[in-house]
Structures are given as C-alpha cells and as structure tokens.
Amino acid sequence: MSDETEKPEPGETPRDVGGFIRDLRRNARISLRQLAQQAGVSNPYLSQIERGLRKPSAEVLAQLAHALRVSTPAMYLKAGLLDTKDNPGVLAAIATDPDLTVAQKQSLTQIYETFRRENARSKEENTDVDPVS
C-alpha cells in the first residue's frame, strides 16, 4: 500500500504518463500484449509503466508514441520531459483533451507541428534577405 501514497520526485510524473498510456491503449482497443509487441517492450515492463511503478526512458516513450499513433512531443510532454517554455500549451491541450479521439489528437498535433516548422523556415528565409528600405 505504500506505493499508492508514494509521490514522484519533483518534475517526474510516472503515474500520470502510465495512466495516459493506458488510456490511449484502451481507446485504441488494443491489448497490453499487442502494444508491448508493437512498441518492442516486454509485457511486464509495459504493465509496470501503466501502473506507475517504472518511469520509461525517452526512447521507450517514443516507441510507445509511435505504436499508439500519437506524437512523440505529446508523449514527452505528458511524461514531463518537455520544458514549459517549449510551447507545450497547445500540445498539452491536445494531448489531454478528453473529447478528442486518438486519431484526432494525432492529426491536430501533426498539423500544429507542421505550421511551426513552416513558420520557422519562413522566418529563416526572411532574415537571410536584407530588406530594401
């Protein structure tokens, strides 16, 4: 019973990310065994992650994100691996919105990331050219 009252270290949210992964898996209607196989991790390890007993590495989170068809940044954000100054507001809102399906979350995240890349590229191109005054 002590691990039910045990709190994660500051900045760590293993129970939160585990619940997030479990919810995504259930919404996708795939078994723990299927997800473990698709992500390349063992069943017991995935079970421990979902129950908040283990904190997955960034690599495992990326594998799970790919298998669950969600963006890796959304998974990192939920796990507390992205800093709040990295514009997580939009990604966090998408990732945690209970009214969106997994597919909708994935689409919105991809669209948002595409817009950001395009804007960054456009900004680079505009700074490379000297404006004529």
mmCIF file of C-alpha atoms in Angstrom:
data_model
loop_
_atom_site.group_PDB
_atom_site.id
_atom_site.type_symbol
_atom_site.label_atom_id
_atom_site.label_comp_id
_atom_site.label_asym_id
_atom_site.label_seq_id
_atom_site.Cartn_x
_atom_site.Cartn_y
_atom_site.Cartn_z
ATOM 1 C CA MET A 1 0.000 0.000 0.000
ATOM 2 C CA SER A 2 2.936 2.296 0.407
ATOM 3 C CA ASP A 3 3.326 2.787 -3.338
ATOM 4 C CA GLU A 4 -0.206 4.187 -3.561
ATOM 5 C CA THR A 5 0.814 7.032 -1.265
ATOM 6 C CA GLU A 6 4.326 7.340 -2.681
ATOM 7 C CA LYS A 7 4.778 10.589 -4.561
ATOM 8 C CA PRO A 8 7.011 11.028 -7.610
ATOM 9 C CA GLU A 9 10.072 13.245 -7.399
ATOM 10 C CA PRO A 10 9.572 16.887 -8.493
ATOM 11 C CA GLY A 11 9.364 17.060 -12.280
ATOM 12 C CA GLU A 12 8.582 13.348 -12.564
ATOM 13 C CA THR A 13 5.102 12.062 -13.272
ATOM 14 C CA PRO A 14 5.379 8.300 -13.822
ATOM 15 C CA ARG A 15 1.824 7.609 -12.657
ATOM 16 C CA ASP A 16 0.452 10.327 -14.932
ATOM 17 C CA VAL A 17 2.266 9.095 -18.028
ATOM 18 C CA GLY A 18 1.366 5.496 -17.198
ATOM 19 C CA GLY A 19 -2.314 6.354 -16.936
ATOM 20 C CA PHE A 20 -2.069 8.365 -20.137
ATOM 21 C CA ILE A 21 -0.544 5.380 -21.955
ATOM 22 C CA ARG A 22 -3.166 3.028 -20.513
ATOM 23 C CA ASP A 23 -5.988 5.367 -21.590
ATOM 24 C CA LEU A 24 -4.557 5.685 -25.104
ATOM 25 C CA ARG A 25 -4.185 1.908 -25.343
ATOM 26 C CA ARG A 26 -7.740 1.295 -24.177
ATOM 27 C CA ASN A 27 -9.124 3.964 -26.521
ATOM 28 C CA ALA A 28 -7.247 2.310 -29.378
ATOM 29 C CA ARG A 29 -8.782 -1.000 -28.265
ATOM 30 C CA ILE A 30 -5.537 -2.915 -28.204
ATOM 31 C CA SER A 31 -4.344 -5.267 -25.510
ATOM 32 C CA LEU A 32 -1.351 -4.722 -23.288
ATOM 33 C CA ARG A 33 0.343 -7.622 -25.062
ATOM 34 C CA GLN A 34 -0.307 -6.105 -28.521
ATOM 35 C CA LEU A 35 1.039 -2.697 -27.509
ATOM 36 C CA ALA A 36 4.101 -4.236 -25.888
ATOM 37 C CA GLN A 37 4.832 -6.180 -29.071
ATOM 38 C CA GLN A 38 4.296 -3.142 -31.341
ATOM 39 C CA ALA A 39 6.488 -0.937 -29.141
ATOM 40 C CA GLY A 40 9.194 -3.563 -28.694
ATOM 41 C CA VAL A 41 8.979 -3.779 -24.903
ATOM 42 C CA SER A 42 8.062 -6.656 -22.602
ATOM 43 C CA ASN A 43 4.553 -7.157 -21.225
ATOM 44 C CA PRO A 44 5.670 -6.913 -17.580
ATOM 45 C CA TYR A 45 7.631 -3.718 -18.243
ATOM 46 C CA LEU A 46 4.671 -2.061 -20.006
ATOM 47 C CA SER A 47 2.368 -3.145 -17.197
ATOM 48 C CA GLN A 48 4.703 -1.540 -14.653
ATOM 49 C CA ILE A 49 4.789 1.667 -16.695
ATOM 50 C CA GLU A 50 0.995 1.806 -16.863
ATOM 51 C CA ARG A 51 0.728 1.275 -13.106
ATOM 52 C CA GLY A 52 3.289 3.997 -12.394
ATOM 53 C CA LEU A 53 5.858 1.601 -10.964
ATOM 54 C CA ARG A 54 8.507 2.301 -13.628
ATOM 55 C CA LYS A 55 9.483 5.514 -15.370
ATOM 56 C CA PRO A 56 10.092 4.853 -19.074
ATOM 57 C CA SER A 57 13.067 6.311 -20.904
ATOM 58 C CA ALA A 58 12.630 8.857 -23.683
ATOM 59 C CA GLU A 59 13.364 6.091 -26.205
ATOM 60 C CA VAL A 60 10.641 3.820 -24.803
ATOM 61 C CA LEU A 61 8.213 6.755 -24.742
ATOM 62 C CA ALA A 62 8.976 7.419 -28.422
ATOM 63 C CA GLN A 63 8.369 3.747 -29.254
ATOM 64 C CA LEU A 64 5.072 3.779 -27.365
ATOM 65 C CA ALA A 65 4.028 7.041 -29.030
ATOM 66 C CA HIS A 66 4.705 5.532 -32.445
ATOM 67 C CA ALA A 67 2.794 2.348 -31.602
ATOM 68 C CA LEU A 68 -0.140 4.372 -30.231
ATOM 69 C CA ARG A 69 -0.028 6.805 -33.163
ATOM 70 C CA VAL A 70 0.431 9.910 -31.056
ATOM 71 C CA SER A 71 3.179 12.471 -31.448
ATOM 72 C CA THR A 72 6.371 11.907 -29.538
ATOM 73 C CA PRO A 73 6.319 15.516 -28.215
ATOM 74 C CA ALA A 74 2.850 14.912 -26.761
ATOM 75 C CA MET A 75 4.144 11.796 -25.015
ATOM 76 C CA TYR A 76 7.247 13.626 -23.765
ATOM 77 C CA LEU A 77 5.077 16.474 -22.539
ATOM 78 C CA LYS A 78 2.868 14.124 -20.556
ATOM 79 C CA ALA A 79 5.958 12.463 -19.073
ATOM 80 C CA GLY A 80 7.383 15.839 -18.033
ATOM 81 C CA LEU A 81 10.327 15.648 -20.428
ATOM 82 C CA LEU A 82 9.466 18.871 -22.271
ATOM 83 C CA ASP A 83 10.007 22.193 -20.584
ATOM 84 C CA THR A 84 7.060 24.561 -20.374
ATOM 85 C CA LYS A 85 8.974 27.170 -22.360
ATOM 86 C CA ASP A 86 8.845 24.845 -25.408
ATOM 87 C CA ASN A 87 5.258 25.950 -26.126
ATOM 88 C CA PRO A 88 3.559 22.953 -24.546
ATOM 89 C CA GLY A 89 0.273 24.803 -24.104
ATOM 90 C CA VAL A 90 -1.133 23.711 -27.440
ATOM 91 C CA LEU A 91 0.379 20.220 -27.291
ATOM 92 C CA ALA A 92 -0.785 19.760 -23.713
ATOM 93 C CA ALA A 93 -4.290 20.882 -24.577
ATOM 94 C CA ILE A 94 -4.449 18.474 -27.489
ATOM 95 C CA ALA A 95 -2.908 15.573 -25.575
ATOM 96 C CA THR A 96 -5.195 15.903 -22.566
ATOM 97 C CA ASP A 97 -8.492 16.810 -24.244
ATOM 98 C CA PRO A 98 -10.933 14.036 -23.295
ATOM 99 C CA ASP A 99 -13.310 14.910 -26.142
ATOM 100 C CA LEU A 100 -10.796 14.109 -28.891
ATOM 101 C CA THR A 101 -10.068 10.651 -30.235
ATOM 102 C CA VAL A 102 -6.503 9.375 -30.504
ATOM 103 C CA ALA A 103 -6.623 9.886 -34.284
ATOM 104 C CA GLN A 104 -7.871 13.469 -33.867
ATOM 105 C CA LYS A 105 -5.143 14.222 -31.315
ATOM 106 C CA GLN A 106 -2.526 12.835 -33.671
ATOM 107 C CA SER A 107 -3.846 14.869 -36.619
ATOM 108 C CA LEU A 108 -4.036 18.123 -34.678
ATOM 109 C CA THR A 109 -0.551 17.641 -33.257
ATOM 110 C CA GLN A 110 0.892 16.932 -36.700
ATOM 111 C CA ILE A 111 -0.838 19.983 -38.202
ATOM 112 C CA TYR A 112 0.403 22.198 -35.369
ATOM 113 C CA GLU A 113 3.972 20.913 -35.700
ATOM 114 C CA THR A 114 3.847 21.407 -39.493
ATOM 115 C CA PHE A 115 2.719 25.019 -39.083
ATOM 116 C CA ARG A 116 5.506 25.690 -36.579
ATOM 117 C CA ARG A 117 8.151 24.202 -38.909
ATOM 118 C CA GLU A 118 6.818 26.217 -41.867
ATOM 119 C CA ASN A 119 6.829 29.422 -39.821
ATOM 120 C CA ALA A 120 10.361 28.781 -38.582
ATOM 121 C CA ARG A 121 11.544 28.113 -42.148
ATOM 122 C CA SER A 122 9.796 31.246 -43.396
ATOM 123 C CA LYS A 123 11.336 33.291 -40.603
ATOM 124 C CA GLU A 124 14.808 31.964 -41.523
ATOM 125 C CA GLU A 125 14.296 32.853 -45.197
ATOM 126 C CA ASN A 126 13.137 36.377 -44.303
ATOM 127 C CA THR A 127 16.157 37.015 -42.089
ATOM 128 C CA ASP A 128 18.555 35.812 -44.805
ATOM 129 C CA VAL A 129 17.353 38.525 -47.204
ATOM 130 C CA ASP A 130 18.256 42.114 -46.412
ATOM 131 C CA PRO A 131 15.139 44.297 -46.607
ATOM 132 C CA VAL A 132 15.317 47.186 -49.042
ATOM 133 C CA SER A 133 14.300 50.442 -47.379
#
